XYZ file of N, CA, C and O in Angstrom:
760
model
N -28.955 -58.354 -6.847
C -29.997 -57.415 -6.477
C -31.340 -58.042 -6.816
O -31.552 -58.502 -7.921
N -32.251 -58.047 -5.862
C -33.568 -58.615 -6.148
C -34.500 -57.533 -6.694
O -34.148 -56.351 -6.765
N -35.695 -57.945 -7.102
C -36.663 -57.048 -7.737
C -36.984 -55.849 -6.856
O -36.985 -54.711 -7.301
N -37.226 -56.058 -5.593
C -37.607 -54.967 -4.695
C -36.459 -53.967 -4.545
O -36.669 -52.756 -4.596
N -35.222 -54.452 -4.401
C -34.067 -53.555 -4.302
C -33.904 -52.751 -5.584
O -33.605 -51.553 -5.539
N -34.102 -53.406 -6.735
C -33.987 -52.720 -8.014
C -35.028 -51.611 -8.119
O -34.719 -50.488 -8.520
N -36.253 -51.900 -7.740
C -37.306 -50.891 -7.813
C -37.037 -49.748 -6.839
O -37.286 -48.587 -7.158
N -36.513 -50.034 -5.645
C -36.176 -48.966 -4.707
C -35.058 -48.095 -5.270
O -35.080 -46.874 -5.119
N -34.071 -48.713 -5.940
C -33.020 -47.934 -6.587
C -33.627 -47.036 -7.656
O -33.251 -45.880 -7.790
N -34.584 -47.575 -8.409
C -35.207 -46.797 -9.462
C -35.938 -45.590 -8.887
O -35.881 -44.501 -9.450
N -36.636 -45.771 -7.761
C -37.322 -44.656 -7.123
C -36.310 -43.597 -6.713
O -36.491 -42.405 -6.945
N -35.202 -44.033 -6.134
C -34.173 -43.095 -5.679
C -33.520 -42.361 -6.838
O -33.171 -41.183 -6.726
N -33.356 -43.023 -7.964
C -32.661 -42.435 -9.109
C -33.593 -41.635 -10.013
O -33.134 -40.930 -10.900
N -34.886 -41.740 -9.792
C -35.851 -41.112 -10.695
C -35.860 -39.599 -10.556
O -35.782 -39.052 -9.475
N -35.994 -38.929 -11.676
C -36.165 -37.486 -11.670
C -37.629 -37.091 -11.704
O -37.963 -35.924 -11.659
N -38.531 -38.040 -11.790
C -39.950 -37.765 -11.874
C -40.518 -37.675 -10.473
O -40.593 -38.663 -9.754
N -40.925 -36.481 -10.058
C -41.352 -36.292 -8.677
C -42.577 -37.125 -8.326
O -42.682 -37.602 -7.202
N -43.485 -37.330 -9.250
C -44.661 -38.149 -8.951
C -44.257 -39.579 -8.619
O -44.834 -40.225 -7.760
N -43.239 -40.078 -9.295
C -42.763 -41.442 -9.056
C -41.912 -41.498 -7.798
O -41.898 -42.497 -7.097
N -41.206 -40.417 -7.485
C -40.367 -40.398 -6.290
C -41.156 -40.684 -5.028
O -40.622 -41.223 -4.067
N -42.417 -40.330 -5.014
C -43.241 -40.522 -3.822
C -43.804 -41.936 -3.708
O -44.411 -42.276 -2.702
N -43.626 -42.750 -4.715
C -44.190 -44.095 -4.706
C -43.259 -45.072 -3.993
O -42.046 -45.004 -4.137
N -43.860 -45.993 -3.288
C -43.081 -47.071 -2.681
C -42.693 -48.055 -3.783
O -43.222 -48.003 -4.898
N -41.792 -48.964 -3.465
C -41.389 -49.978 -4.444
C -42.600 -50.808 -4.881
O -42.737 -51.144 -6.055
N -43.486 -51.101 -3.958
C -44.692 -51.880 -4.280
C -45.586 -51.097 -5.239
O -46.095 -51.650 -6.218
N -45.769 -49.800 -4.965
C -46.602 -48.977 -5.836
C -45.960 -48.781 -7.209
O -46.635 -48.753 -8.228
N -44.633 -48.657 -7.231
C -43.912 -48.521 -8.489
C -44.083 -49.774 -9.340
O -44.311 -49.698 -10.550
N -44.018 -50.932 -8.705
C -44.241 -52.188 -9.404
C -45.672 -52.250 -9.939
O -45.900 -52.598 -11.098
N -46.639 -51.867 -9.105
C -48.038 -51.902 -9.531
C -48.287 -50.950 -10.702
O -48.970 -51.305 -11.661
N -47.728 -49.750 -10.634
C -47.892 -48.796 -11.717
C -47.286 -49.342 -13.010
O -47.897 -49.254 -14.077
N -46.100 -49.920 -12.923
C -45.475 -50.504 -14.106
C -46.302 -51.619 -14.703
O -46.502 -51.684 -15.922
N -46.804 -52.487 -13.839
C -47.629 -53.601 -14.341
C -48.915 -53.080 -14.968
O -49.369 -53.590 -15.994
N -49.533 -52.051 -14.358
C -50.749 -51.473 -14.929
C -50.466 -50.832 -16.289
O -51.272 -50.937 -17.210
N -49.324 -50.167 -16.397
C -48.961 -49.557 -17.684
C -48.798 -50.631 -18.754
O -49.221 -50.445 -19.894
N -48.207 -51.772 -18.385
C -48.060 -52.869 -19.356
C -49.425 -53.414 -19.758
O -49.639 -53.734 -20.927
N -50.346 -53.518 -18.827
C -51.694 -53.992 -19.172
C -52.347 -53.034 -20.163
O -53.025 -53.461 -21.093
N -52.141 -51.739 -19.957
C -52.694 -50.740 -20.868
C -52.097 -50.828 -22.256
O -52.789 -50.631 -23.250
N -50.794 -51.144 -22.332
C -50.163 -51.251 -23.645
C -50.639 -52.496 -24.372
O -50.716 -52.499 -25.590
N -50.976 -53.544 -23.631
C -51.458 -54.772 -24.268
C -52.771 -54.519 -24.995
O -53.027 -55.091 -26.047
N -53.605 -53.643 -24.442
C -54.886 -53.340 -25.067
C -54.708 -52.471 -26.313
O -55.544 -52.475 -27.205
N -53.619 -51.717 -26.364
C -53.384 -50.800 -27.475
C -52.210 -51.231 -28.345
O -51.481 -50.391 -28.871
N -52.017 -52.516 -28.517
C -50.876 -53.009 -29.283
C -50.871 -52.368 -30.666
O -51.879 -52.347 -31.358
N -49.717 -51.833 -31.030
C -49.567 -51.226 -32.343
C -50.012 -49.783 -32.431
O -49.828 -49.142 -33.446
N -50.593 -49.250 -31.356
C -51.062 -47.865 -31.380
C -50.320 -47.070 -30.317
O -50.676 -47.105 -29.149
N -49.304 -46.357 -30.725
C -48.575 -45.512 -29.796
C -49.299 -44.179 -29.677
O -49.841 -43.667 -30.662
N -49.301 -43.626 -28.485
C -50.042 -42.391 -28.232
C -49.159 -41.159 -28.325
O -49.637 -40.085 -28.655
N -47.881 -41.291 -27.990
C -47.014 -40.128 -27.917
C -45.886 -40.157 -28.940
O -45.665 -39.185 -29.644
N -45.193 -41.253 -29.021
C -44.032 -41.344 -29.899
C -44.453 -41.505 -31.353
O -45.315 -42.318 -31.665
N -43.832 -40.733 -32.227
C -44.030 -40.921 -33.657
C -43.255 -42.157 -34.103
O -42.498 -42.757 -33.330
N -43.403 -42.513 -35.356
C -42.776 -43.733 -35.874
C -41.250 -43.698 -35.737
O -40.642 -44.676 -35.300
N -40.631 -42.577 -36.098
C -39.168 -42.492 -36.021
C -38.683 -42.529 -34.571
O -37.733 -43.254 -34.255
N -39.332 -41.764 -33.707
C -38.945 -41.757 -32.289
C -39.140 -43.143 -31.679
O -38.303 -43.614 -30.900
N -40.230 -43.807 -32.034
C -40.487 -45.150 -31.507
C -39.411 -46.137 -31.960
O -38.943 -46.967 -31.175
N -38.996 -46.048 -33.216
C -37.943 -46.933 -33.718
C -36.626 -46.637 -33.002
O -35.898 -47.562 -32.625
N -36.332 -45.370 -32.774
C -35.119 -44.989 -32.048
C -35.151 -45.549 -30.635
O -34.166 -46.127 -30.163
N -36.279 -45.393 -29.962
C -36.429 -45.906 -28.593
C -36.291 -47.422 -28.574
O -35.611 -47.983 -27.715
N -36.915 -48.106 -29.523
C -36.844 -49.565 -29.561
C -35.399 -50.047 -29.719
O -34.947 -50.949 -29.002
N -34.670 -49.437 -30.639
C -33.280 -49.845 -30.872
C -32.421 -49.533 -29.652
O -31.627 -50.372 -29.199
N -32.574 -48.328 -29.109
C -31.776 -47.933 -27.942
C -32.089 -48.824 -26.746
O -31.173 -49.284 -26.044
N -33.366 -49.085 -26.501
C -33.750 -49.931 -25.368
C -33.186 -51.346 -25.520
O -32.742 -51.952 -24.541
N -33.185 -51.858 -26.732
C -32.641 -53.196 -26.961
C -31.125 -53.220 -26.729
O -30.584 -54.231 -26.279
N -30.449 -52.118 -26.989
C -29.019 -52.045 -26.670
C -28.806 -51.927 -25.159
O -27.805 -52.417 -24.638
N -29.731 -51.283 -24.459
C -29.619 -51.155 -23.003
C -29.869 -52.509 -22.342
O -29.134 -52.912 -21.435
N -30.899 -53.216 -22.785
C -31.197 -54.561 -22.273
C -31.323 -55.485 -23.485
O -32.414 -55.722 -23.992
N -30.183 -56.007 -23.947
C -30.209 -56.845 -25.152
C -30.699 -58.266 -24.871
O -30.587 -58.765 -23.753
N -31.236 -58.866 -25.909
C -31.610 -60.278 -25.809
C -30.343 -61.108 -25.749
O -29.339 -60.783 -26.380
N -30.387 -62.141 -24.990
C -29.258 -63.063 -24.848
C -29.802 -64.347 -24.263
O -30.711 -64.951 -24.830
N -29.302 -64.718 -23.106
C -29.830 -65.891 -22.416
C -31.253 -65.623 -21.930
O -32.024 -66.548 -21.697
N -31.585 -64.351 -21.785
C -32.947 -63.953 -21.423
C -33.455 -62.986 -22.493
O -32.661 -62.406 -23.235
N -34.763 -62.782 -22.585
C -35.307 -61.865 -23.589
C -34.822 -60.437 -23.362
O -34.508 -60.043 -22.242
N -34.798 -59.665 -24.432
C -34.380 -58.278 -24.338
C -35.560 -57.329 -24.199
O -36.715 -57.738 -24.060
N -35.248 -56.051 -24.261
C -36.252 -55.003 -24.075
C -37.363 -55.057 -25.126
O -38.524 -54.796 -24.817
N -37.016 -55.404 -26.346
C -38.027 -55.460 -27.398
C -39.082 -56.517 -27.084
O -40.281 -56.263 -27.216
N -38.631 -57.681 -26.653
C -39.565 -58.758 -26.327
C -40.464 -58.385 -25.140
O -41.591 -58.874 -25.037
N -39.971 -57.506 -24.273
C -40.751 -57.073 -23.107
C -41.667 -55.896 -23.440
O -42.328 -55.367 -22.553
N -41.721 -55.502 -24.711
C -42.600 -54.427 -25.166
C -42.288 -53.095 -24.465
O -43.184 -52.327 -24.126
N -41.006 -52.841 -24.273
C -40.571 -51.653 -23.548
C -40.923 -50.367 -24.299
O -41.270 -49.367 -23.667
N -40.882 -50.365 -25.615
C -41.205 -49.140 -26.369
C -42.624 -48.689 -26.085
O -42.871 -47.504 -25.835
N -43.575 -49.604 -26.097
C -44.962 -49.251 -25.797
C -45.098 -48.783 -24.352
O -45.860 -47.862 -24.052
N -44.362 -49.412 -23.436
C -44.375 -48.984 -22.036
C -43.880 -47.545 -21.929
O -44.499 -46.711 -21.262
N -42.765 -47.243 -22.573
C -42.203 -45.891 -22.530
C -43.189 -44.894 -23.125
O -43.416 -43.812 -22.569
N -43.815 -45.251 -24.230
C -44.823 -44.386 -24.841
C -45.960 -44.109 -23.861
O -46.381 -42.961 -23.705
N -46.445 -45.131 -23.192
C -47.532 -44.977 -22.227
C -47.122 -44.074 -21.075
O -47.888 -43.191 -20.656
N -45.925 -44.281 -20.553
C -45.476 -43.471 -19.424
C -45.263 -42.016 -19.839
O -45.641 -41.096 -19.108
N -44.663 -41.786 -21.001
C -44.468 -40.412 -21.464
C -45.807 -39.730 -21.714
O -46.001 -38.564 -21.353
N -46.739 -40.452 -22.304
C -48.040 -39.873 -22.627
C -48.867 -39.568 -21.384
O -49.495 -38.520 -21.297
N -48.851 -40.474 -20.417
C -49.762 -40.330 -19.291
C -49.171 -39.824 -17.990
O -49.909 -39.388 -17.112
N -47.851 -39.861 -17.849
C -47.260 -39.558 -16.549
C -46.260 -38.422 -16.556
O -46.044 -37.783 -15.531
N -45.604 -38.184 -17.655
C -44.575 -37.149 -17.687
C -45.180 -35.803 -18.079
O -46.031 -35.748 -18.959
N -44.725 -34.738 -17.435
C -45.228 -33.408 -17.813
C -44.707 -32.985 -19.190
O -43.715 -33.531 -19.680
N -45.362 -32.007 -19.813
C -44.982 -31.588 -21.165
C -43.499 -31.217 -21.313
O -42.892 -31.539 -22.335
N -42.919 -30.544 -20.323
C -41.499 -30.168 -20.421
C -40.602 -31.393 -20.512
O -39.630 -31.405 -21.274
N -40.894 -32.428 -19.730
C -40.097 -33.655 -19.765
C -40.267 -34.390 -21.085
O -39.305 -34.916 -21.644
N -41.499 -34.411 -21.586
C -41.736 -35.062 -22.888
C -40.982 -34.347 -23.994
O -40.370 -34.987 -24.855
N -41.012 -33.012 -23.952
C -40.295 -32.232 -24.974
C -38.786 -32.476 -24.867
O -38.107 -32.619 -25.886
N -38.268 -32.550 -23.644
C -36.838 -32.825 -23.443
C -36.477 -34.193 -24.005
O -35.431 -34.381 -24.629
N -37.334 -35.172 -23.801
C -37.097 -36.518 -24.317
C -37.021 -36.499 -25.842
O -36.109 -37.070 -26.435
N -37.963 -35.824 -26.479
C -37.966 -35.755 -27.944
C -36.772 -34.964 -28.472
O -36.211 -35.314 -29.519
N -36.367 -33.905 -27.766
C -35.153 -33.181 -28.164
C -33.939 -34.102 -28.078
O -33.024 -34.029 -28.905
N -33.927 -34.981 -27.092
C -32.831 -35.944 -26.957
C -32.769 -36.904 -28.126
O -31.682 -37.222 -28.624
N -33.926 -37.362 -28.583
C -33.974 -38.243 -29.758
C -33.400 -37.496 -30.969
O -32.593 -38.047 -31.729
N -33.797 -36.240 -31.131
C -33.276 -35.428 -32.241
C -31.769 -35.205 -32.081
O -31.015 -35.250 -33.065
N -31.323 -34.975 -30.852
C -29.889 -34.800 -30.580
C -29.110 -36.065 -30.940
O -28.025 -35.998 -31.517
N -29.665 -37.214 -30.621
C -29.024 -38.484 -30.951
C -28.868 -38.621 -32.465
O -27.809 -39.020 -32.957
N -29.909 -38.263 -33.202
C -29.811 -38.282 -34.661
C -28.771 -37.292 -35.161
O -28.012 -37.588 -36.089
N -28.732 -36.116 -34.551
C -27.752 -35.107 -34.947
C -26.322 -35.591 -34.727
O -25.449 -35.412 -35.588
N -26.084 -36.212 -33.594
C -24.751 -36.757 -33.316
C -24.390 -37.869 -34.300
O -23.257 -37.974 -34.751
N -25.377 -38.696 -34.603
C -25.141 -39.786 -35.543
C -24.816 -39.236 -36.934
O -23.904 -39.724 -37.606
N -25.557 -38.219 -37.348
C -25.292 -37.604 -38.653
C -23.895 -36.989 -38.681
O -23.172 -37.132 -39.677
N -23.515 -36.313 -37.604
C -22.200 -35.661 -37.549
C -21.061 -36.689 -37.568
O -20.045 -36.483 -38.236
N -21.231 -37.783 -36.853
C -20.168 -38.800 -36.770
C -20.153 -39.758 -37.948
O -19.092 -40.150 -38.434
N -21.357 -40.207 -38.350
C -21.431 -41.325 -39.295
C -22.155 -41.007 -40.605
O -22.216 -41.858 -41.491
N -22.753 -39.829 -40.702
C -23.435 -39.451 -41.934
C -24.780 -40.118 -42.128
O -25.297 -40.138 -43.243
N -25.353 -40.660 -41.059
C -26.685 -41.274 -41.147
C -27.381 -41.189 -39.797
O -26.737 -41.018 -38.771
N -28.707 -41.309 -39.838
C -29.474 -41.252 -38.597
C -29.178 -42.473 -37.731
O -28.729 -43.510 -38.216
N -29.486 -42.332 -36.450
C -29.221 -43.381 -35.472
C -29.815 -44.721 -35.899
O -29.151 -45.752 -35.827
N -31.059 -44.723 -36.341
C -31.744 -45.986 -36.638
C -31.152 -46.731 -37.823
O -31.311 -47.946 -37.923
N -30.480 -46.034 -38.722
C -29.899 -46.704 -39.888
C -28.420 -47.027 -39.711
O -27.831 -47.683 -40.577
N -27.840 -46.601 -38.604
C -26.432 -46.897 -38.339
C -26.233 -48.356 -37.954
O -27.188 -49.090 -37.670
N -24.988 -48.762 -37.926
C -24.672 -50.134 -37.503
C -24.849 -50.250 -35.992
O -24.889 -49.244 -35.275
N -24.943 -51.467 -35.513
C -25.079 -51.697 -34.066
C -23.900 -51.084 -33.317
O -24.079 -50.473 -32.257
N -22.696 -51.214 -33.851
C -21.509 -50.648 -33.188
C -21.602 -49.124 -33.106
O -21.257 -48.530 -32.077
N -22.093 -48.493 -34.174
C -22.260 -47.039 -34.160
C -23.322 -46.630 -33.137
O -23.135 -45.671 -32.385
N -24.433 -47.351 -33.127
C -25.514 -47.048 -32.181
C -25.033 -47.173 -30.743
O -25.293 -46.301 -29.908
N -24.320 -48.241 -30.446
C -23.819 -48.459 -29.092
C -22.838 -47.356 -28.706
O -22.881 -46.839 -27.581
N -21.963 -46.967 -29.619
C -20.999 -45.894 -29.329
C -21.723 -44.593 -28.982
O -21.331 -43.886 -28.037
N -22.780 -44.281 -29.712
C -23.545 -43.066 -29.435
C -24.244 -43.149 -28.074
O -24.271 -42.173 -27.321
N -24.817 -44.293 -27.770
C -25.486 -44.469 -26.479
C -24.479 -44.419 -25.332
O -24.773 -43.868 -24.262
N -23.298 -44.988 -25.544
C -22.269 -44.942 -24.507
C -21.823 -43.510 -24.243
O -21.566 -43.142 -23.095
N -21.762 -42.683 -25.288
C -21.428 -41.272 -25.109
C -22.458 -40.594 -24.214
O -22.110 -39.849 -23.287
N -23.729 -40.859 -24.468
C -24.793 -40.293 -23.636
C -24.710 -40.809 -22.209
O -24.916 -40.058 -21.252
N -24.401 -42.084 -22.050
C -24.291 -42.673 -20.719
C -23.133 -42.045 -19.934
O -23.263 -41.785 -18.734
N -22.028 -41.767 -20.613
C -20.883 -41.110 -19.967
C -21.276 -39.698 -19.520
O -20.898 -39.254 -18.431
N -22.047 -39.002 -20.352
C -22.522 -37.667 -19.977
C -23.369 -37.726 -18.714
O -23.209 -36.906 -17.806
N -24.281 -38.690 -18.640
C -25.133 -38.836 -17.465
C -24.288 -39.166 -16.236
O -24.495 -38.603 -15.155
N -23.322 -40.048 -16.387
C -22.448 -40.413 -15.266
C -21.667 -39.197 -14.771
O -21.513 -38.996 -13.554
N -21.179 -38.372 -15.690
C -20.446 -37.163 -15.298
C -21.362 -36.196 -14.555
O -20.971 -35.616 -13.533
N -22.576 -36.040 -15.037
C -23.550 -35.186 -14.344
C -23.886 -35.742 -12.965
O -24.022 -35.003 -11.999
N -24.036 -37.062 -12.892
C -24.400 -37.686 -11.621
C -23.298 -37.494 -10.566
O -23.571 -37.426 -9.380
N -22.045 -37.399 -11.005
C -20.954 -37.204 -10.043
C -21.009 -35.817 -9.409
O -20.441 -35.608 -8.346
N -21.700 -34.877 -10.053
C -21.812 -33.536 -9.486
C -23.202 -33.236 -8.947
O -23.339 -32.523 -7.963
N -24.234 -33.782 -9.594
C -25.599 -33.460 -9.177
C -26.578 -34.486 -9.740
O -26.727 -34.597 -10.959
N -27.262 -35.200 -8.841
C -28.268 -36.154 -9.309
C -29.382 -35.456 -10.076
O -29.904 -35.987 -11.049
N -29.754 -34.244 -9.635
C -30.836 -33.523 -10.310
C -30.460 -33.220 -11.758
O -31.277 -33.404 -12.666
N -29.238 -32.772 -11.983
C -28.800 -32.482 -13.357
C -28.759 -33.753 -14.187
O -29.142 -33.754 -15.360
N -28.307 -34.842 -13.593
C -28.256 -36.115 -14.316
C -29.656 -36.581 -14.677
O -29.892 -37.063 -15.790
N -30.591 -36.437 -13.758
C -31.960 -36.881 -14.020
C -32.636 -36.042 -15.096
O -33.605 -36.490 -15.697
N -32.137 -34.846 -15.339
C -32.701 -33.995 -16.385
C -32.207 -34.364 -17.775
O -32.732 -33.867 -18.764
N -31.213 -35.213 -17.864
C -30.687 -35.629 -19.175
C -31.679 -36.606 -19.811
O -32.164 -37.525 -19.165
N -31.942 -36.426 -21.081
C -32.920 -37.283 -21.764
C -32.524 -38.757 -21.709
O -33.389 -39.636 -21.609
N -31.221 -39.048 -21.769
C -30.792 -40.442 -21.765
C -31.047 -41.096 -20.413
O -31.363 -42.284 -20.348
N -30.942 -40.323 -19.339
C -31.282 -40.865 -18.014
C -32.749 -41.268 -17.980
O -33.106 -42.309 -17.418
N -33.605 -40.458 -18.602
C -35.023 -40.801 -18.691
C -35.211 -42.096 -19.474
O -35.952 -42.987 -19.048
N -34.550 -42.185 -20.630
C -34.675 -43.374 -21.473
C -34.203 -44.622 -20.737
O -34.889 -45.656 -20.739
N -33.059 -44.540 -20.111
C -32.504 -45.703 -19.421
C -33.396 -46.122 -18.249
O -33.670 -47.302 -18.060
N -33.844 -45.143 -17.481
C -34.731 -45.415 -16.352
C -36.013 -46.097 -16.824
O -36.428 -47.123 -16.280
N -36.650 -45.524 -17.836
C -37.903 -46.094 -18.337
C -37.695 -47.475 -18.944
O -38.561 -48.347 -18.824
N -36.556 -47.693 -19.573
C -36.249 -49.002 -20.143
C -36.147 -50.054 -19.045
O -36.758 -51.126 -19.130
N -35.394 -49.755 -18.007
C -35.226 -50.711 -16.903
C -36.554 -50.930 -16.191
O -36.940 -52.076 -15.901
N -37.287 -49.857 -15.927
C -38.574 -49.975 -15.246
C -39.542 -50.799 -16.098
O -40.202 -51.714 -15.600
N -39.614 -50.488 -17.381
C -40.515 -51.223 -18.266
C -40.160 -52.692 -18.359
O -41.035 -53.567 -18.372
N -38.877 -52.980 -18.420
C -38.446 -54.376 -18.508
C -38.745 -55.132 -17.211
O -39.282 -56.241 -17.246
N -38.401 -54.528 -16.089
C -38.550 -55.220 -14.796
C -39.992 -55.401 -14.369
O -40.281 -56.242 -13.521
N -40.905 -54.628 -14.935
C -42.313 -54.785 -14.583
C -43.103 -55.515 -15.668
O -44.302 -55.713 -15.522
N -42.427 -55.930 -16.731
C -43.102 -56.699 -17.774
C -43.200 -58.159 -17.335
O -42.394 -58.640 -16.538
N -44.169 -58.851 -17.876
C -44.309 -60.271 -17.540
C -43.074 -61.049 -17.961
O -42.556 -61.863 -17.205
N -42.564 -60.781 -19.159
C -41.406 -61.533 -19.635
C -40.170 -61.217 -18.795
O -39.383 -62.111 -18.479
N -39.983 -59.960 -18.398
C -38.854 -59.605 -17.551
C -38.946 -60.252 -16.190
O -37.958 -60.767 -15.647
N -40.161 -60.243 -15.628
C -40.357 -60.843 -14.311
C -40.233 -62.366 -14.371
O -39.663 -62.984 -13.483
N -40.757 -62.951 -15.436
C -40.755 -64.408 -15.550
C -39.374 -64.953 -15.930
O -38.862 -65.868 -15.300
N -38.768 -64.398 -16.957
C -37.550 -64.972 -17.533
C -36.252 -64.467 -16.902
O -35.263 -65.185 -16.906
N -36.247 -63.234 -16.420
C -35.012 -62.660 -15.898
C -35.005 -62.594 -14.381
O -34.054 -63.032 -13.739
N -36.066 -62.038 -13.819
C -36.111 -61.859 -12.360
C -36.672 -63.077 -11.627
O -36.562 -63.158 -10.411
N -37.284 -63.985 -12.354
C -37.866 -65.199 -11.778
C -38.798 -64.875 -10.615
O -38.758 -65.529 -9.577
N -39.644 -63.868 -10.836
C -40.571 -63.454 -9.781
C -42.007 -63.386 -10.292
O -42.799 -62.586 -9.838
N -42.327 -64.231 -11.258
C -43.682 -64.256 -11.803
C -44.182 -65.685 -11.778
O -43.431 -66.570 -12.165
N -45.342 -65.990 -11.344
C -46.329 -65.034 -10.869
C -45.935 -64.464 -9.514
O -45.153 -65.065 -8.782
N -46.512 -63.303 -9.238
C -46.212 -62.632 -7.975
C -46.686 -63.507 -6.815
O -47.735 -64.133 -6.896
N -45.905 -63.551 -5.730
C -46.355 -64.296 -4.563
C -47.655 -63.696 -4.042
O -47.825 -62.493 -4.051
N -48.540 -64.551 -3.648
C -49.830 -64.079 -3.151
C -49.999 -64.520 -1.702
O -49.317 -65.413 -1.222
N -50.937 -63.928 -1.057
C -51.249 -64.273 0.316
C -51.982 -65.613 0.314
O -52.858 -65.855 -0.496
N -51.610 -66.478 1.210
C -52.280 -67.764 1.338
C -53.069 -67.772 2.629
O -52.559 -67.442 3.689
N -54.326 -68.113 2.537
C -55.175 -68.223 3.723
C -55.697 -69.653 3.758
O -56.596 -70.020 3.010
N -55.126 -70.458 4.632
C -55.517 -71.862 4.748
C -56.923 -72.051 5.265
O -57.508 -73.129 5.137
N -57.498 -71.007 5.848
C -58.856 -71.086 6.384
C -59.863 -70.366 5.502
O -60.977 -70.066 5.945
N -59.497 -70.057 4.276
C -60.409 -69.349 3.382
C -61.632 -70.207 3.109
O -61.545 -71.410 2.906
N -62.772 -69.550 3.094
C -64.018 -70.236 2.806
C -64.185 -70.433 1.305
O -63.925 -69.539 0.529
N -64.525 -71.610 0.907
C -64.739 -71.904 -0.494
C -66.224 -72.119 -0.694
O -66.833 -73.021 -0.124
N -66.811 -71.236 -1.507
C -68.240 -71.385 -1.827
C -68.380 -72.149 -3.126
O -67.782 -71.785 -4.122
N -69.153 -73.202 -3.089
C -69.308 -74.031 -4.278
C -70.470 -73.608 -5.113
O -71.422 -73.101 -4.803
C-alpha cells in the first residue's frame, strides 16, 4: 500500500466528520501542518496531561514499534495526537478519548494490579490487543460504532501522525521529500 492509498483508507475509516471531507492530499497537508506546529511547541502539550501523554506514547509505540524503521515515539506521534485532539476534535470526542485512557488504567489495575504505564510490555500489549479486538467486533457490525471507540481514535491518530511525520515519510514510506512540480522553463532571477 502506498502513502496515498493509506491516507485514503484513513479518510474512509475516520469517525471525524471534518476529516472525512478532506481529500488524501488535504489530509496529508493537515498532518504535516500539525507536525510543524508541534515542532514549535516541543515539550508543551496543550491537551494531554502528563499521565495521559505517557499512556499515549507507550500505546502508540506498541502500535508502531521501532524496529528496522523508527517507531511512533521517534515520529513525535504523542505531540501530534495532542495537537489534533486540542485543535480538531470536538469536546465530546476529547472526553471519550480521556475516558478511554482511564478505562485502560482500570483494566490494567483489575488484571495486573498496576496502571498501564507501569505494567510490563507484554501486559500493555495484551491490554491494547483486547481493545483492538473490541474495535474489530464493532467494525463487523457498524463502522460508526467502531469509530466511536476511544482505541479506534488512538490507532487512527497514531497511524496518521506517523505517516505524515518527516521520519515516517523518510524512513518508512520513502516519500520524503515530497515530489514537486518541475518547470524546465522557469525563469531564474539573479
